[in-house]
Coordinates of C-alpha atoms in Angstrom, one line a residue:
M1 CA -22.4 107.0 35.0
D2 CA -24.9 109.5 36.6
V3 CA -26.7 110.8 34.4
K4 CA -27.0 114.9 36.4
T5 CA -23.6 114.7 37.7
G6 CA -22.1 113.1 34.9
I7 CA -19.5 111.3 38.2
C8 CA -18.8 107.2 37.2
V9 CA -20.0 105.0 39.9
R10 CA -17.4 101.2 39.9
L11 CA -20.1 99.2 41.7
P12 CA -17.7 96.6 44.1
L13 CA -16.2 93.0 42.6
K14 CA -18.2 91.7 44.6
Q15 CA -21.7 93.4 43.4
R16 CA -20.4 92.7 40.2
Y17 CA -19.3 89.7 39.8
L18 CA -23.5 88.1 41.6
L19 CA -24.8 90.6 38.0
L20 CA -22.3 88.8 35.3
L21 CA -24.1 85.8 37.1
F22 CA -27.2 86.8 37.4
A23 CA -26.9 87.8 33.2
V24 CA -25.7 84.0 32.9
A25 CA -28.2 82.0 35.4
V26 CA -30.5 84.9 32.7
V27 CA -29.6 84.1 29.3
L28 CA -29.3 80.6 30.5
F29 CA -32.8 79.9 32.1
S30 CA -34.4 81.2 28.9
Q31 CA -32.2 78.8 26.6
W32 CA -33.7 76.2 28.3
I33 CA -37.6 78.2 27.9
R34 CA -36.6 77.5 24.3
H35 CA -35.0 74.3 24.2
R36 CA -36.8 72.1 26.8
P37 CA -37.2 68.4 25.8
Q38 CA -41.2 67.5 25.2
S39 CA -41.1 66.4 29.5
G40 CA -40.8 69.9 30.2
R41 CA -44.2 70.9 29.3
R42 CA -46.1 68.3 31.3
L43 CA -48.1 71.1 32.4
I44 CA -49.9 72.7 28.9
H45 CA -51.0 68.6 27.2
V46 CA -54.5 70.3 26.9
E47 CA -55.7 68.1 24.7
G48 CA -54.4 64.5 22.8
L49 CA -54.4 63.1 20.0
R50 CA -57.3 63.3 18.9
A51 CA -59.4 61.1 15.3
N52 CA -63.2 63.2 15.4
S53 CA -62.2 64.1 11.6
S54 CA -60.7 62.6 9.1
Q55 CA -56.8 64.4 10.2
F56 CA -56.0 63.3 13.3
T57 CA -55.3 66.7 15.3
L58 CA -53.4 67.2 18.0
E59 CA -53.8 70.1 20.4
R60 CA -57.7 70.5 18.6
K61 CA -54.1 71.1 15.8
P62 CA -53.7 69.4 12.7
F63 CA -51.0 66.6 13.2
R64 CA -49.3 63.9 11.2
I65 CA -48.3 60.5 12.2
L66 CA -44.3 60.4 11.0
G67 CA -44.0 57.2 13.2
G68 CA -40.7 54.4 12.9
S69 CA -41.0 51.9 14.4
I70 CA -37.2 50.9 17.3
H71 CA -37.9 47.6 19.4
Y72 CA -35.9 48.8 22.7
F73 CA -35.3 45.6 23.3
R74 CA -34.1 44.7 19.6
V75 CA -31.0 47.4 20.3
P76 CA -28.7 47.9 23.3
R77 CA -29.8 50.0 26.0
A78 CA -26.3 53.2 24.2
Y79 CA -27.2 52.5 21.6
W80 CA -30.9 53.5 22.0
E81 CA -30.0 57.5 21.8
D82 CA -28.2 57.2 19.8
R83 CA -30.6 55.4 17.3
L84 CA -33.8 57.3 17.8
L85 CA -32.0 60.8 17.4
K86 CA -30.8 59.6 13.7
M87 CA -34.5 59.3 13.5
K88 CA -34.8 62.2 14.9
A89 CA -33.1 63.0 11.7
C90 CA -34.7 61.9 9.6
G91 CA -38.0 63.8 9.4
L92 CA -40.0 61.4 11.6
N93 CA -41.9 62.9 14.6
T94 CA -43.6 59.4 16.6
L95 CA -42.1 56.3 18.1
T96 CA -43.8 53.5 17.7
T97 CA -42.6 50.2 20.2
Y98 CA -43.3 46.4 21.2
V99 CA -43.5 45.4 24.2
P100 CA -41.5 41.8 24.9
W101 CA -44.3 40.3 27.3
N102 CA -41.5 37.1 27.2
L103 CA -38.6 39.0 28.5
H104 CA -40.5 40.4 31.1
E105 CA -41.7 37.9 33.3
P106 CA -40.0 35.4 32.4
E107 CA -40.5 33.5 35.0
R108 CA -44.5 33.3 36.4
G109 CA -44.9 36.2 38.5
V110 CA -41.0 37.2 38.5
F111 CA -40.7 40.8 36.4
N112 CA -38.3 42.6 35.1
F113 CA -38.2 46.1 34.1
E114 CA -34.1 46.6 34.7
D115 CA -31.4 47.8 32.3
Q116 CA -32.2 47.4 29.3
L117 CA -35.7 46.0 29.4
D118 CA -36.0 50.0 31.2
L119 CA -39.3 51.1 30.0
E120 CA -39.6 53.7 31.5
A121 CA -36.0 55.8 30.8
Y122 CA -36.6 54.7 27.0
L123 CA -39.9 56.2 27.3
R124 CA -38.1 59.4 28.9
L125 CA -35.4 59.9 25.8
A126 CA -37.7 59.6 24.0
A127 CA -39.9 63.0 25.3
S128 CA -36.4 64.6 26.1
L129 CA -36.1 64.0 21.9
G130 CA -38.9 65.4 21.1
L131 CA -40.4 62.1 19.4
W132 CA -44.2 61.0 20.2
V133 CA -44.7 57.7 21.0
I134 CA -47.5 55.2 20.1
L135 CA -47.4 52.1 22.6
R136 CA -48.2 48.5 21.2
P137 CA -48.7 46.0 24.9
G138 CA -49.7 43.2 23.5
P139 CA -49.9 40.8 26.0
Y140 CA -49.2 39.1 21.4
I141 CA -46.6 41.3 19.3
C142 CA -45.5 39.2 16.7
A143 CA -42.6 40.8 15.1
E144 CA -41.3 37.8 13.9
W145 CA -40.7 37.0 17.8
D146 CA -39.9 34.1 20.1
L147 CA -44.5 33.1 20.8
G148 CA -45.4 36.6 19.4
G149 CA -43.9 38.0 22.8
L150 CA -45.6 36.1 25.5
P151 CA -43.7 33.3 27.8
S152 CA -43.5 30.1 26.7
W153 CA -44.4 29.1 30.6
L154 CA -48.4 29.2 29.4
L155 CA -47.5 26.5 28.3
R156 CA -46.9 24.5 30.9
D157 CA -50.7 24.5 31.0
Q158 CA -52.3 21.6 28.6
N159 CA -55.1 22.9 28.1
M160 CA -54.0 26.0 27.1
K161 CA -56.3 28.7 24.0
L162 CA -53.5 31.3 24.0
R163 CA -55.1 34.8 23.4
T164 CA -58.5 33.8 23.5
T165 CA -60.2 34.3 27.4
Y166 CA -60.1 31.4 28.4
P167 CA -58.7 32.0 32.5
G168 CA -55.7 30.5 32.8
F169 CA -54.6 32.8 29.7
T170 CA -56.5 35.9 30.7
A171 CA -55.3 35.5 34.9
A172 CA -52.1 35.7 33.4
V173 CA -52.3 38.7 31.2
R174 CA -54.6 41.1 34.3
S175 CA -51.1 39.7 36.2
F176 CA -48.5 40.8 32.8
F177 CA -50.6 44.4 32.5
N178 CA -50.9 44.9 36.0
E179 CA -47.0 45.1 36.5
L180 CA -46.8 47.2 32.8
L181 CA -49.5 49.3 32.7
K182 CA -48.3 51.1 36.4
R183 CA -45.2 52.6 34.6
A184 CA -46.3 52.7 31.6
V185 CA -49.7 55.5 32.7
P186 CA -47.4 57.9 33.8
H187 CA -46.0 58.9 30.4
Q188 CA -48.8 59.3 28.4
Y189 CA -49.9 62.6 26.6
S190 CA -52.6 63.4 29.4
K191 CA -49.7 63.4 32.5
G192 CA -47.4 65.1 30.8
G193 CA -45.7 62.4 28.7
P194 CA -44.9 61.0 25.0
I195 CA -47.2 58.7 25.0
I196 CA -50.5 59.4 22.7
A197 CA -51.8 55.6 20.9
V198 CA -51.9 52.2 23.0
Q199 CA -52.1 49.3 20.5
V200 CA -54.8 47.0 21.0
E201 CA -53.5 43.6 20.3
N202 CA -52.1 42.9 17.7
E203 CA -52.9 42.4 14.1
Y204 CA -56.2 40.1 15.8
G205 CA -58.3 39.9 12.7
S206 CA -55.7 37.8 11.2
Y207 CA -56.1 35.1 14.1
A208 CA -60.0 35.9 15.2
E209 CA -60.2 33.1 18.2
D210 CA -62.5 34.5 20.6
E211 CA -65.0 37.3 19.7
D212 CA -64.6 37.7 23.7
Y213 CA -61.2 39.1 22.8
M214 CA -60.5 42.1 22.3
P215 CA -62.8 43.7 24.2
F216 CA -61.0 42.3 27.1
I217 CA -57.7 43.7 26.2
K218 CA -59.7 46.9 25.4
E219 CA -61.4 46.7 29.5
A220 CA -58.1 45.3 30.6
L221 CA -56.0 48.6 29.3
L222 CA -58.2 51.2 29.6
S223 CA -59.5 50.0 33.7
R224 CA -55.1 50.4 34.2
G225 CA -55.7 54.2 33.7
I226 CA -55.1 54.5 29.6
T227 CA -56.9 57.3 28.4
E228 CA -54.8 58.0 24.7
L229 CA -56.6 57.2 21.0
L230 CA -56.3 53.5 21.4
L231 CA -56.2 51.5 17.7
T232 CA -56.0 48.5 16.1
S233 CA -53.6 47.2 13.1
D234 CA -54.4 44.2 10.2
N235 CA -54.1 43.4 7.0
K236 CA -56.3 44.2 4.4
E237 CA -57.8 40.8 5.6
G238 CA -57.4 41.4 9.3
L239 CA -60.0 44.0 8.8
K240 CA -62.3 42.1 8.6
R241 CA -62.2 40.6 11.2
G242 CA -60.2 42.5 13.4
G243 CA -61.7 45.8 14.4
L244 CA -63.6 46.5 18.3
K245 CA -66.1 49.9 19.0
G246 CA -64.8 53.4 20.1
V247 CA -60.9 52.3 18.8
L248 CA -59.4 53.5 15.2
E249 CA -58.4 50.7 12.9
T250 CA -55.4 50.9 10.6
I251 CA -53.8 48.9 8.5
N252 CA -50.2 47.6 7.1
F253 CA -49.2 46.0 3.5
Q254 CA -45.4 46.9 2.1
K255 CA -46.8 46.7 -1.5
L256 CA -49.8 49.5 -3.0
R257 CA -53.2 49.0 -3.7
M258 CA -55.6 51.0 -4.1
D259 CA -58.9 48.6 -2.8
E260 CA -56.6 48.2 0.4
I261 CA -56.9 52.4 0.8
K262 CA -60.6 52.9 -0.4
Y263 CA -61.9 49.4 2.4
L264 CA -60.1 50.7 5.2
D265 CA -62.2 54.7 4.3
K266 CA -64.9 52.0 4.1
I267 CA -65.0 50.9 7.3
Q268 CA -64.2 53.6 8.6
P269 CA -65.3 57.0 7.1
N270 CA -64.6 60.0 8.1
K271 CA -61.3 59.1 10.5
P272 CA -58.1 59.5 9.6
K273 CA -56.5 57.3 7.6
M274 CA -53.0 55.8 8.3
V275 CA -50.6 52.5 7.9
M276 CA -49.4 51.4 11.3
E277 CA -47.2 48.2 9.5
Y278 CA -45.3 50.1 5.9
W279 CA -43.0 47.2 6.2
S280 CA -39.9 48.8 4.8
G281 CA -37.6 45.7 4.2
W282 CA -38.4 41.5 5.0
F283 CA -37.8 38.9 7.4
D284 CA -35.0 35.9 6.5
V285 CA -34.9 32.6 7.4
W286 CA -32.5 29.8 7.7
G287 CA -31.8 27.3 4.8
D288 CA -33.3 30.6 2.4
L289 CA -31.8 34.0 1.3
H290 CA -31.3 38.2 2.4
H291 CA -34.9 39.8 1.2
V292 CA -34.0 43.3 0.6
F293 CA -36.4 45.9 -1.1
S294 CA -36.6 48.2 -3.6
A295 CA -35.3 51.8 -2.3
E296 CA -37.5 53.6 -5.3
E297 CA -40.3 51.3 -5.3
M298 CA -41.2 52.4 -0.9
V299 CA -40.3 55.9 -1.3
A300 CA -42.6 56.0 -4.2
V301 CA -45.2 54.3 -2.2
I302 CA -44.3 56.5 1.0
R303 CA -45.1 59.6 -0.8
T304 CA -47.8 58.7 -3.1
I305 CA -49.1 57.7 1.6
L306 CA -48.4 60.5 2.4
M307 CA -49.9 63.1 -0.9
W308 CA -53.5 60.9 0.1
D309 CA -52.8 63.1 3.3
M310 CA -52.6 59.8 5.6
S311 CA -50.6 59.1 9.1
I312 CA -47.9 56.6 9.1
N313 CA -44.6 54.4 11.1
L314 CA -42.1 52.6 9.4
Y315 CA -42.0 49.1 10.1
M316 CA -38.8 48.7 11.3
F317 CA -37.4 52.6 10.8
H318 CA -34.1 50.8 12.9
G319 CA -34.5 46.8 13.5
G320 CA -31.7 45.7 14.9
T321 CA -30.6 42.2 16.0
N322 CA -32.2 38.3 18.0
F323 CA -29.7 38.7 20.8
G324 CA -29.8 35.4 22.3
F325 CA -32.4 33.1 21.7
M326 CA -35.2 35.3 21.2
S327 CA -35.8 35.2 17.4
G328 CA -39.1 32.9 16.0
A329 CA -40.4 30.6 13.2
F330 CA -42.5 31.7 9.9
E331 CA -46.0 29.6 9.6
H332 CA -45.3 27.5 6.9
G333 CA -48.5 26.9 5.5
T334 CA -49.1 22.8 5.9
Q335 CA -44.8 22.0 5.7
A336 CA -42.7 22.7 8.9
P337 CA -41.8 26.5 10.4
K338 CA -38.9 27.7 8.9
H339 CA -36.6 29.7 12.2
M340 CA -36.0 33.3 12.0
V341 CA -32.4 34.2 12.0
T342 CA -30.7 36.7 14.4
S343 CA -29.9 39.8 13.1
Y344 CA -32.8 41.3 12.0
D345 CA -31.9 44.0 10.0
Y346 CA -34.6 44.2 7.8
D347 CA -34.0 45.6 5.2
A348 CA -35.4 48.8 6.5
P349 CA -33.4 52.6 6.2
L350 CA -31.2 52.4 9.2
S351 CA -29.1 48.4 8.8
E352 CA -28.8 46.6 12.1
A353 CA -25.4 48.7 13.5
G354 CA -27.4 51.9 12.7
D355 CA -25.6 52.6 9.1
Y356 CA -27.3 55.3 7.2
T357 CA -28.4 53.6 3.9
T358 CA -29.5 54.9 0.3
K359 CA -33.1 54.2 2.1
Y360 CA -33.1 56.6 4.9
H361 CA -32.1 59.3 3.2
L362 CA -34.4 58.9 0.5
L363 CA -36.5 59.0 3.0
R364 CA -35.1 62.0 4.4
N365 CA -35.7 64.7 1.3
L366 CA -39.3 63.5 1.2
F367 CA -39.9 64.0 5.0
S368 CA -37.9 66.9 5.0
L369 CA -41.3 68.3 3.2
Y370 CA -44.2 68.1 5.6
H371 CA -41.7 70.0 7.5
T372 CA -41.0 73.5 8.1
Q373 CA -38.0 73.8 9.7
P374 CA -34.9 72.5 8.9
L375 CA -33.7 68.9 10.2
H376 CA -31.5 67.7 12.5
E377 CA -28.3 67.6 11.3
L378 CA -27.4 63.6 10.9
P379 CA -26.0 62.2 13.9
S380 CA -22.8 61.1 13.3
L381 CA -22.0 56.9 12.8
Q382 CA -20.3 54.2 14.8
E383 CA -17.4 53.5 14.1
R384 CA -16.1 49.7 13.2
R385 CA -12.8 47.7 12.3
A386 CA -12.3 44.2 12.2
Y387 CA -10.5 43.0 14.6
H388 CA -7.8 40.9 13.8
P389 CA -8.8 36.6 14.1
V390 CA -8.3 35.3 17.2
V391 CA -7.0 31.2 18.1
I392 CA -8.4 28.6 19.9
T393 CA -6.9 28.3 23.3
Q394 CA -9.5 26.6 25.4
Y395 CA -11.9 23.9 24.9
L396 CA -14.5 21.8 26.8
S397 CA -16.9 19.0 26.0
L398 CA -19.8 19.1 26.4
W399 CA -20.4 15.6 27.9
D400 CA -17.8 17.5 31.5
C401 CA -19.6 19.9 32.7
L402 CA -22.8 19.3 32.7
N403 CA -22.1 19.3 36.1
L404 CA -22.3 23.0 35.9
N405 CA -26.2 23.2 34.8
D406 CA -28.8 22.1 36.9
K407 CA -29.2 18.4 38.0
P408 CA -30.8 15.6 35.9
F409 CA -34.4 15.0 35.9
K410 CA -35.5 11.8 35.5
S411 CA -38.6 10.4 34.2
E412 CA -40.5 7.4 33.0
K413 CA -41.6 9.0 30.0
P414 CA -40.6 11.6 27.4
V415 CA -40.6 15.3 29.2
N416 CA -40.9 18.6 27.3
M417 CA -39.6 21.8 27.4
E418 CA -41.9 23.9 28.9
N419 CA -43.3 20.9 32.1
L420 CA -39.5 20.7 32.9
P421 CA -39.1 21.2 36.7
V422 CA -36.7 24.1 36.0
N423 CA -37.1 27.5 36.3
N424 CA -38.5 27.7 39.4
H425 CA -41.2 25.3 38.0
N426 CA -41.5 27.4 35.0
G427 CA -40.0 25.1 32.9
Q428 CA -37.4 25.6 30.0
S429 CA -37.7 29.0 27.6
Y430 CA -35.0 28.6 25.2
G431 CA -32.2 25.9 24.3
Y432 CA -30.9 23.2 23.9
T433 CA -32.7 20.2 26.4
L434 CA -30.3 16.5 27.2
Y435 CA -32.8 12.9 26.7
E436 CA -31.2 9.4 27.5
T437 CA -32.1 6.3 28.7
S438 CA -30.6 3.2 27.8
I439 CA -30.6 0.9 24.7
T440 CA -28.8 -2.5 24.3
A441 CA -30.5 -2.6 20.1
A442 CA -29.1 -1.8 17.1
G443 CA -31.9 -0.6 14.9
S444 CA -34.6 2.0 13.5
L445 CA -34.9 4.7 15.6
N446 CA -37.9 6.4 14.9
S447 CA -39.0 10.4 17.0
N448 CA -42.8 9.9 15.1
N449 CA -42.1 13.7 14.5
N450 CA -42.2 14.4 18.1
I451 CA -38.7 16.1 18.2
R452 CA -38.9 20.2 18.2
D453 CA -36.7 20.8 16.3
R454 CA -33.7 19.2 16.1
A455 CA -31.6 16.8 17.6
L456 CA -28.2 15.6 17.3
V457 CA -28.6 12.4 18.4
F458 CA -25.5 9.9 19.8
V459 CA -24.8 7.1 20.7
D460 CA -22.4 6.7 23.6
K461 CA -21.1 10.0 22.8
H462 CA -21.2 8.9 18.9
L463 CA -23.0 11.5 17.1
M464 CA -24.2 8.8 14.5
G465 CA -27.1 11.8 12.4
V466 CA -29.6 14.9 12.6
M467 CA -33.2 13.7 13.2
D468 CA -35.7 16.9 12.7
N469 CA -39.4 17.5 10.8
K470 CA -37.8 16.5 7.5
T471 CA -35.5 12.9 9.1
Q472 CA -37.8 11.2 12.0
E473 CA -35.5 7.7 11.0
L474 CA -32.0 6.8 11.9
A475 CA -30.6 4.1 12.2
L476 CA -28.0 3.3 14.7
P477 CA -25.3 0.2 14.4
E478 CA -24.6 -2.8 16.4
G479 CA -22.3 -2.6 20.2
K480 CA -21.8 -4.4 22.8
G481 CA -24.4 -4.7 25.5
K482 CA -25.8 -1.4 27.7
R483 CA -25.3 1.3 25.1
T484 CA -25.9 4.8 26.3
L485 CA -28.0 6.8 24.0
S486 CA -28.4 10.8 23.6
L487 CA -30.9 12.8 22.3
L488 CA -29.6 17.1 22.4
V489 CA -33.3 18.2 21.4
E490 CA -32.8 22.4 20.0
N491 CA -35.8 25.3 20.3
C492 CA -35.0 26.1 16.8
G493 CA -37.1 28.9 17.4
R494 CA -41.3 28.8 18.0
V495 CA -43.8 30.8 16.0
N496 CA -44.6 34.0 16.1
Y497 CA -47.2 34.7 13.5
G498 CA -50.7 31.9 12.9
K499 CA -52.8 29.3 14.3
T500 CA -50.5 27.4 15.9
L501 CA -50.1 29.3 18.5
D502 CA -50.2 26.4 20.8
M503 CA -48.6 24.2 20.5
Q504 CA -44.9 25.6 19.9
R505 CA -43.9 23.1 23.0
K506 CA -40.2 21.9 22.1
G507 CA -38.4 19.0 23.3
L508 CA -39.1 15.5 22.7
V509 CA -42.7 16.5 23.0
G510 CA -44.0 12.7 22.7
D511 CA -42.7 9.0 22.2
I512 CA -39.5 7.9 19.9
E513 CA -39.5 4.4 19.6
L514 CA -36.7 2.0 18.6
N515 CA -37.4 -0.8 16.3
K516 CA -40.9 0.0 16.9
S517 CA -40.8 -0.2 20.8
I518 CA -40.7 2.5 22.7
L519 CA -37.4 4.3 24.4
R520 CA -38.8 4.5 28.5
G521 CA -36.7 5.7 31.3
F522 CA -35.0 9.3 30.6
I523 CA -32.7 10.9 32.1
I524 CA -33.2 14.9 31.3
H525 CA -31.2 17.6 31.4
S526 CA -32.3 21.0 31.2
L527 CA -29.4 23.0 28.9
S528 CA -30.4 26.7 28.5
L529 CA -27.5 28.5 27.7
K530 CA -28.2 31.3 30.9
P531 CA -25.7 33.8 31.7
G532 CA -25.9 32.0 35.1
F533 CA -24.5 28.4 33.6
V534 CA -21.3 30.5 30.7
N535 CA -20.3 32.8 34.0
R536 CA -19.4 28.6 35.7
L537 CA -18.7 28.0 33.6
E538 CA -16.2 31.1 32.7
S539 CA -14.5 30.0 36.2
S540 CA -14.3 26.7 35.8
G541 CA -11.6 25.1 36.5
K542 CA -12.4 22.3 33.9
W543 CA -10.8 23.6 30.1
M544 CA -8.6 22.1 28.8
S545 CA -6.1 23.2 26.1
M546 CA -7.2 22.6 22.3
P547 CA -6.5 19.4 21.3
Q548 CA -5.8 18.9 17.5
R549 CA -9.4 16.7 17.1
P550 CA -11.7 17.8 19.7
S551 CA -15.3 15.2 20.4
F552 CA -18.6 17.4 19.4
P553 CA -20.6 19.5 20.5
G554 CA -18.8 21.3 22.8
F555 CA -17.3 24.5 24.0
F556 CA -14.0 26.9 23.1
Q557 CA -12.6 29.8 24.4
A558 CA -11.1 32.6 23.4
K559 CA -9.5 36.2 23.9
L560 CA -10.5 38.5 22.3
Y561 CA -8.0 42.1 23.0
V562 CA -9.0 45.6 22.2
D563 CA -6.2 48.2 23.0
T564 CA -7.5 51.5 22.8
F565 CA -11.7 51.8 23.0
P566 CA -14.1 49.1 21.8
K567 CA -16.2 49.9 18.2
D568 CA -18.6 47.7 16.8
T569 CA -17.6 44.4 14.9
F570 CA -19.2 41.4 13.3
I571 CA -17.3 37.6 14.4
K572 CA -18.1 35.9 11.3
L573 CA -16.8 31.9 11.5
P574 CA -15.9 29.9 8.0
G575 CA -15.2 26.4 9.0
W576 CA -17.7 26.1 11.6
G577 CA -21.0 24.3 11.7
K578 CA -23.6 25.8 13.9
G579 CA -23.7 26.7 17.4
V580 CA -24.2 30.2 19.6
V581 CA -21.5 32.7 20.3
F582 CA -20.7 34.4 23.8
I583 CA -19.8 37.9 24.4
N584 CA -18.3 38.7 27.6
G585 CA -21.2 36.3 28.5
R586 CA -23.7 37.7 27.2
N587 CA -25.3 35.5 24.1
L588 CA -25.7 37.5 20.3
G589 CA -27.2 33.9 18.8
R590 CA -27.3 31.8 16.6
Y591 CA -24.6 31.1 13.5
W592 CA -25.2 28.5 11.5
T593 CA -23.7 27.3 7.9
I594 CA -26.7 27.3 6.1
G595 CA -27.5 30.8 6.0
P596 CA -28.5 33.0 4.4
Q597 CA -26.4 35.3 7.3
Q598 CA -23.3 34.3 7.7
T599 CA -22.1 37.3 9.9
L600 CA -23.3 38.3 14.5
Y601 CA -23.4 41.8 14.9
V602 CA -20.7 42.5 18.3
P603 CA -22.2 45.7 19.1
G604 CA -19.0 48.2 21.2
P605 CA -20.4 48.7 24.7
W606 CA -20.2 44.9 24.7
L607 CA -16.7 45.0 24.6
H608 CA -13.9 46.2 26.9
R609 CA -10.5 48.0 27.1
G610 CA -8.1 45.3 27.8
T611 CA -9.2 40.8 27.2
N612 CA -12.1 39.9 26.4
Q613 CA -13.9 36.5 26.5
V614 CA -15.8 34.8 24.0
I615 CA -17.2 31.5 24.0
V616 CA -18.3 29.2 20.6
F617 CA -20.9 26.4 21.6
E618 CA -20.5 24.3 18.8
E619 CA -22.0 21.6 17.7
Q620 CA -20.9 19.8 15.3
E621 CA -17.2 21.1 13.5
T622 CA -13.9 23.5 13.9
D623 CA -11.7 25.7 12.0
G624 CA -10.2 27.2 15.5
K625 CA -10.1 30.4 14.4
I626 CA -13.2 33.6 15.5
Q627 CA -12.8 35.7 11.9
F628 CA -14.4 39.6 12.2
A629 CA -15.3 41.9 9.9
S630 CA -16.1 45.7 9.8
S631 CA -19.2 45.5 7.5
P632 CA -21.8 42.2 7.8
D633 CA -23.2 39.5 5.7
Y634 CA -26.3 38.7 5.4
G635 CA -25.6 36.1 2.4
M636 CA -27.8 36.5 -1.2
T637 CA -30.3 38.9 -1.8
V638 CA -33.7 37.6 -2.8
D639 CA -36.2 40.4 -4.0
V640 CA -39.7 40.3 -1.3
E641 CA -42.7 39.3 -3.6

């Protein structure tokens, strides 16, 4: 209305629409300004994380790290956002993750940073959700991961000295860091990204084989553009030898001991104190019990840590799964290593399948006290389903599918996995290796402890028994003429921590004897069970109907029909012995009747509507069907000591 004349002025219809669109755009822009992600604030970062006093500062303001570890390589990519949103809703502000060198460089000079291994996508996601990141690039990560994340092709060098300044190792590290850090550097805080700190190696004080090694890693990071706060991580004993000038030291523990905190304060006065790995649970090994750690005890320790004005990172906040053959082994003093199970549930606050636990809810209540604003609402849980059992319909003997693999290798002497001329001359990393030779006599077979780690022994394809570090002798029966001796040797996982990393070659690592005579003249099949082999297996015309009495080892195939949107589930195999499960070509990991783990996690996004193919490689026995459950079974429990 015109104020002077009282005449109402009506705008043309087109102008009214334009005015309305402009108003909507203003509202949307103001909402975006208020809620834009961290990555949107790339131009206003002034000063990153600093450790110049007893408190961390970020943008020159006091800052406490409330962190949690979630490894992108242990979580299906489709669930990255779900897990990080649940982390955010628990009151954490910082994500920590390792980087597994062995996955990113499966062959020397061949790098993979795509799909499940797209680290940059993971960093961008963290930034978009308002989470800071502490990057732990290794090159060694421990993590209960095969060889602590180091690629097995390093062991082709018989003189290799891992985690030292041995030229063969440092050259490989430089090459890997060239590729890794050019992807990480743009995501640093100083460039507007989420990375506020970078760890120099991992727990080197517990290894400490070379005083020049940590300075080398530090320089390798700095010279490739890392500018954020550097830190190390060790237990109390490791702190004595793992420090580095100009690098903040942090501590790892589970049970609270005042002397450890005082020691950290003593060696590093007037610096922020941080528990880089507060162990929220523990890992499991085959043949043992499932480890649990009291939620009440855990929260009591964390409450004390926070009362002392320390920063903290929960290892793990969400453990995930050691899919495929990636689980490591636990060095057990002078005894043989104990091999890690497939699940990495870790009794963490967020379960293997992303469920909230008692630990989660108690932590959320505690961390909410350290926020001025209410925490985000809890994201909804993923639905799960116990699908109906499926019956094995097709079968293929291992002996009938050897030609689907690479050509066998002939050698007078046994050759360990890593030195086989496969994988573009990078050796075999994981899985099984079949060694065959001819024998003409019965008698005593002696491994001389040269089997790594476990072998099924056959004569003319008939199982004679199992040999491992405990059983090193086996009686072979009488027979006529020349017979074929076969040893199917499994790499059950390389040690991931301790002083024996250089000795983790697998397969047959030396001579075996029959009646004290050294065996010679081997044909060696590399059975790494990679996706290419599984795909050839799927399309093979060799499958036969399931016989009443199949021979072993063999591949067993079933069809799972999903009539709705696929849900998470767990496979369970009572009546089976030991082997590996593949679903739609993906390796879910190992199962073994000795437990403790009795189920394998199947992420819903790895299924599809309609028919899904399940293939089981079984070593010794089957009941002919595959069952499913809506909840996991990790076996009988034992408290962490």
